[in-house]
Amino acid sequence: MKRITPTAALTALLFIFLLGAFSCRKSVMGDAKTYFLSGERYYKQMMYEEAMVEYKKAIEEKPSFAPAHLGMGKCLYSLGRFDEAIKEYKKAMDLDPKNGEIMAEVALVYIERGLDEEGLMMLEKARDLDPDNVKVYMYMGAYHIKEKEYAKAIEDFLAAARKDKKSVEPLIRLSLLYSQAENPSYINGNLAEKYALKAMELSPENPMVLDALAAAHFAKGEYDLALAKEKEALKLSPENTLLKEHLAKYELTVKGTAEEHNIEGARLLEEGNYSAAAEEFKMAVTLDPTFSDGYYNLGKVYSQLGNYPEAEANYQKAIELSPDDARYHYNLAIVYSRTNELEKSEQEYLYALNIDPYYDKAYNNLGVLYVKMEKYEEALTQFKKAFDIKPKSNYKVNIDMVKKKLGSDVETPESPAPMDSDIEQF
């Protein structure tokens, strides 16, 4: 029998100890990663409380595991617990100071809390560390949406999609931008559907992809399809409060009448909430395609936003349905005036006045139009008609200004009341 020397025995024991330590380390790391991946699955389903339980287990197994702290931060942020989120993000950054993904997450918190300068600087730093960091482009897009710079946001999300062709997130963001932008000029249901379907090719069982597709159908006025897709999404993520809110919204839409949506849209328009107002008016005309006032009000929204082609199209549709409503011709005339189609504008004002001979605003605006056309005598006539109908008005200012151009005596006008937003001046 071969004799084992003390040195050999000590070496063997040391080897066993190191092997055990390595196995223990591997086991701890393996458990931490398992918990972390479980947390990630919950996070993607927006089940933040459940995700936090798993991230916490990962941290208990390995306190220096930066991705788990990042996951905790994202959950806390999503739950509105911003101060706690920042603490977790800072822990993650301390553990992994050159991690561009962590920097991007912290930058998003800064941006959404109004610390734009700090957030943008951090995004630039994250981009310097990793030029292909998709989250940098995603969060730059989020910043531009916040600033209502939709064209720039679209560029950011497209760049993110090019950087990572397997990621659904940029496609979801693009789809939602085209279905939910606060500026109705960017609402495009067909493009929203296109990007949602592209995302679905990559992840057909993703509840957030189905949610985006539902929003696209909603933007197109396909309310029954929106309901069906949102229900599918909720089956995949039954505790998701956001999906529940969207489903309730679509169910309410189907129940509402055209007149109810029109009234709500008018209230929102008065508040200056153009995107929500446009959505209500679109619902009204979808529920009742012969509802001329819905198209008229949509025209007013687009006119306020300076989107004159869409404004013209909706006013024309309103006139097609109700040709004897003076308001429709009057507002279409304003659009033509602002796009410098002066003869068309004149024709629409005359249509409005033929329908309603006491329409003082139309006389005034026609006078302004004649000033643009350098027809000062005709302008003076129209201003006087407006003033005769409404003597306590601002029309006296226009009369005096035209008289001055014609070299006539001008009286000092009394202090006029402010003009309505659709009464034009020169």
GROMACS .gro file of N, CA and C in nm, residues 103-161:
model
  177
  103MET      N    1  -2.705   5.343  -1.617
  103MET     CA    2  -2.704   5.488  -1.638
  103MET      C    3  -2.828   5.535  -1.711
  104ALA      N    4  -2.868   5.458  -1.812
  104ALA     CA    5  -2.987   5.495  -1.890
  104ALA      C    6  -3.112   5.494  -1.803
  105GLU      N    7  -3.124   5.393  -1.715
  105GLU     CA    8  -3.240   5.385  -1.626
  105GLU      C    9  -3.245   5.505  -1.531
  106VAL      N   10  -3.130   5.541  -1.475
  106VAL     CA   11  -3.125   5.656  -1.385
  106VAL      C   12  -3.159   5.784  -1.461
  107ALA      N   13  -3.108   5.793  -1.585
  107ALA     CA   14  -3.137   5.910  -1.668
  107ALA      C   15  -3.287   5.927  -1.691
  108LEU      N   16  -3.356   5.815  -1.713
  108LEU     CA   17  -3.501   5.821  -1.736
  108LEU      C   18  -3.573   5.875  -1.613
  109VAL      N   19  -3.529   5.834  -1.495
  109VAL     CA   20  -3.590   5.885  -1.372
  109VAL      C   21  -3.572   6.036  -1.363
  110TYR      N   22  -3.449   6.083  -1.391
  110TYR     CA   23  -3.423   6.226  -1.388
  110TYR      C   24  -3.515   6.301  -1.485
  111ILE      N   25  -3.525   6.250  -1.608
  111ILE     CA   26  -3.604   6.317  -1.711
  111ILE      C   27  -3.751   6.324  -1.672
  112GLU      N   28  -3.804   6.214  -1.624
  112GLU     CA   29  -3.946   6.210  -1.591
  112GLU      C   30  -3.979   6.288  -1.463
  113ARG      N   31  -3.875   6.321  -1.387
  113ARG     CA   32  -3.896   6.403  -1.267
  113ARG      C   33  -3.860   6.550  -1.293
  114GLY      N   34  -3.838   6.585  -1.420
  114GLY     CA   35  -3.815   6.723  -1.458
  114GLY      C   36  -3.670   6.767  -1.453
  115LEU      N   37  -3.577   6.677  -1.420
  115LEU     CA   38  -3.434   6.710  -1.417
  115LEU      C   39  -3.374   6.675  -1.553
  116ASP      N   40  -3.421   6.747  -1.655
  116ASP     CA   41  -3.386   6.712  -1.793
  116ASP      C   42  -3.236   6.722  -1.821
  117GLU      N   43  -3.175   6.829  -1.773
  117GLU     CA   44  -3.033   6.850  -1.803
  117GLU      C   45  -2.947   6.735  -1.749
  118GLU      N   46  -2.972   6.696  -1.623
  118GLU     CA   47  -2.895   6.586  -1.564
  118GLU      C   48  -2.921   6.455  -1.638
  119GLY      N   49  -3.049   6.432  -1.672
  119GLY     CA   50  -3.086   6.310  -1.742
  119GLY      C   51  -3.022   6.299  -1.879
  120LEU      N   52  -3.024   6.408  -1.954
  120LEU     CA   53  -2.967   6.406  -2.088
  120LEU      C   54  -2.815   6.388  -2.083
  121MET      N   55  -2.750   6.451  -1.983
  121MET     CA   56  -2.606   6.433  -1.968
  121MET      C   57  -2.572   6.287  -1.940
  122MET      N   58  -2.654   6.223  -1.856
  122MET     CA   59  -2.629   6.082  -1.823
  122MET      C   60  -2.653   5.992  -1.943
  123LEU      N   61  -2.754   6.025  -2.024
  123LEU     CA   62  -2.778   5.947  -2.146
  123LEU      C   63  -2.660   5.959  -2.242
  124GLU      N   64  -2.604   6.079  -2.254
  124GLU     CA   65  -2.487   6.097  -2.340
  124GLU      C   66  -2.369   6.014  -2.289
  125LYS      N   67  -2.352   6.012  -2.158
  125LYS     CA   68  -2.244   5.933  -2.099
  125LYS      C   69  -2.265   5.784  -2.126
  126ALA      N   70  -2.389   5.739  -2.112
  126ALA     CA   71  -2.422   5.599  -2.140
  126ALA      C   72  -2.395   5.565  -2.285
  127ARG      N   73  -2.426   5.660  -2.374
  127ARG     CA   74  -2.401   5.637  -2.517
  127ARG      C   75  -2.251   5.630  -2.545
  128ASP      N   76  -2.172   5.714  -2.475
  128ASP     CA   77  -2.026   5.710  -2.493
  128ASP      C   78  -1.969   5.575  -2.451
  129LEU      N   79  -2.026   5.519  -2.342
  129LEU     CA   80  -1.979   5.388  -2.296
  129LEU      C   81  -2.018   5.277  -2.393
  130ASP      N   82  -2.137   5.290  -2.451
  130ASP     CA   83  -2.186   5.185  -2.542
  130ASP      C   84  -2.274   5.249  -2.649
  131PRO      N   85  -2.215   5.278  -2.767
  131PRO     CA   86  -2.290   5.345  -2.874
  131PRO      C   87  -2.410   5.265  -2.924
  132ASP      N   88  -2.412   5.134  -2.893
  132ASP     CA   89  -2.523   5.050  -2.940
  132ASP      C   90  -2.626   5.024  -2.831
  133ASN      N   91  -2.620   5.102  -2.724
  133ASN     CA   92  -2.714   5.085  -2.613
  133ASN      C   93  -2.854   5.127  -2.658
  134VAL      N   94  -2.939   5.029  -2.677
  134VAL     CA   95  -3.074   5.055  -2.727
  134VAL      C   96  -3.153   5.144  -2.632
  135LYS      N   97  -3.133   5.126  -2.502
  135LYS     CA   98  -3.211   5.203  -2.405
  135LYS      C   99  -3.183   5.352  -2.414
  136VAL      N  100  -3.062   5.388  -2.454
  136VAL     CA  101  -3.030   5.531  -2.471
  136VAL      C  102  -3.125   5.593  -2.573
  137TYR      N  103  -3.144   5.525  -2.685
  137TYR     CA  104  -3.233   5.577  -2.790
  137TYR      C  105  -3.378   5.574  -2.745
  138MET      N  106  -3.414   5.467  -2.671
  138MET     CA  107  -3.550   5.457  -2.621
  138MET      C  108  -3.584   5.572  -2.527
  139TYR      N  109  -3.490   5.604  -2.438
  139TYR     CA  110  -3.518   5.706  -2.338
  139TYR      C  111  -3.501   5.846  -2.394
  140MET      N  112  -3.418   5.861  -2.496
  140MET     CA  113  -3.416   5.989  -2.568
  140MET      C  114  -3.552   6.012  -2.633
  141GLY      N  115  -3.609   5.903  -2.688
  141GLY     CA  116  -3.743   5.911  -2.746
  141GLY      C  117  -3.846   5.950  -2.643
  142ALA      N  118  -3.834   5.893  -2.521
  142ALA     CA  119  -3.927   5.927  -2.413
  142ALA      C  120  -3.915   6.076  -2.378
  143TYR      N  121  -3.793   6.127  -2.379
  143TYR     CA  122  -3.773   6.270  -2.351
  143TYR      C  123  -3.839   6.356  -2.458
  144HIS      N  124  -3.822   6.318  -2.585
  144HIS     CA  125  -3.880   6.398  -2.694
  144HIS      C  126  -4.033   6.390  -2.694
  145ILE      N  127  -4.089   6.278  -2.652
  145ILE     CA  128  -4.235   6.270  -2.639
  145ILE      C  129  -4.282   6.364  -2.529
  146LYS      N  130  -4.209   6.366  -2.418
  146LYS     CA  131  -4.242   6.456  -2.309
  146LYS      C  132  -4.243   6.601  -2.357
  147GLU      N  133  -4.149   6.635  -2.446
  147GLU     CA  134  -4.141   6.771  -2.500
  147GLU      C  135  -4.233   6.791  -2.621
  148LYS      N  136  -4.310   6.685  -2.654
  148LYS     CA  137  -4.402   6.686  -2.769
  148LYS      C  138  -4.327   6.706  -2.902
  149GLU      N  139  -4.202   6.660  -2.906
  149GLU     CA  140  -4.120   6.664  -3.028
  149GLU      C  141  -4.131   6.526  -3.094
  150TYR      N  142  -4.246   6.502  -3.154
  150TYR     CA  143  -4.278   6.367  -3.200
  150TYR      C  144  -4.190   6.320  -3.315
  151ALA      N  145  -4.152   6.410  -3.405
  151ALA     CA  146  -4.067   6.370  -3.516
  151ALA      C  147  -3.933   6.319  -3.465
  152LYS      N  148  -3.876   6.385  -3.364
  152LYS     CA  149  -3.749   6.341  -3.306
  152LYS      C  150  -3.767   6.208  -3.233
  153ALA      N  151  -3.879   6.193  -3.164
  153ALA     CA  152  -3.907   6.067  -3.093
  153ALA      C  153  -3.914   5.951  -3.191
  154ILE      N  154  -3.978   5.973  -3.304
  154ILE     CA  155  -3.988   5.868  -3.406
  154ILE      C  156  -3.849   5.828  -3.454
  155GLU      N  157  -3.761   5.927  -3.477
  155GLU     CA  158  -3.624   5.898  -3.518
  155GLU      C  159  -3.552   5.814  -3.413
  156ASP      N  160  -3.570   5.848  -3.285
  156ASP     CA  161  -3.505   5.773  -3.176
  156ASP      C  162  -3.553   5.629  -3.173
  157PHE      N  163  -3.684   5.608  -3.181
  157PHE     CA  164  -3.738   5.472  -3.173
  157PHE      C  165  -3.698   5.389  -3.296
  158LEU      N  166  -3.693   5.452  -3.411
  158LEU     CA  167  -3.647   5.381  -3.531
  158LEU      C  168  -3.500   5.342  -3.518
  159ALA      N  169  -3.420   5.432  -3.461
  159ALA     CA  170  -3.278   5.401  -3.439
  159ALA      C  171  -3.264   5.282  -3.343
  160ALA      N  172  -3.346   5.281  -3.237
  160ALA     CA  173  -3.344   5.169  -3.142
  160ALA      C  174  -3.382   5.038  -3.211
  161ALA      N  175  -3.482   5.044  -3.298
  161ALA     CA  176  -3.526   4.924  -3.370
  161ALA      C  177  -3.416   4.873  -3.463
   0.00000   0.00000   0.00000
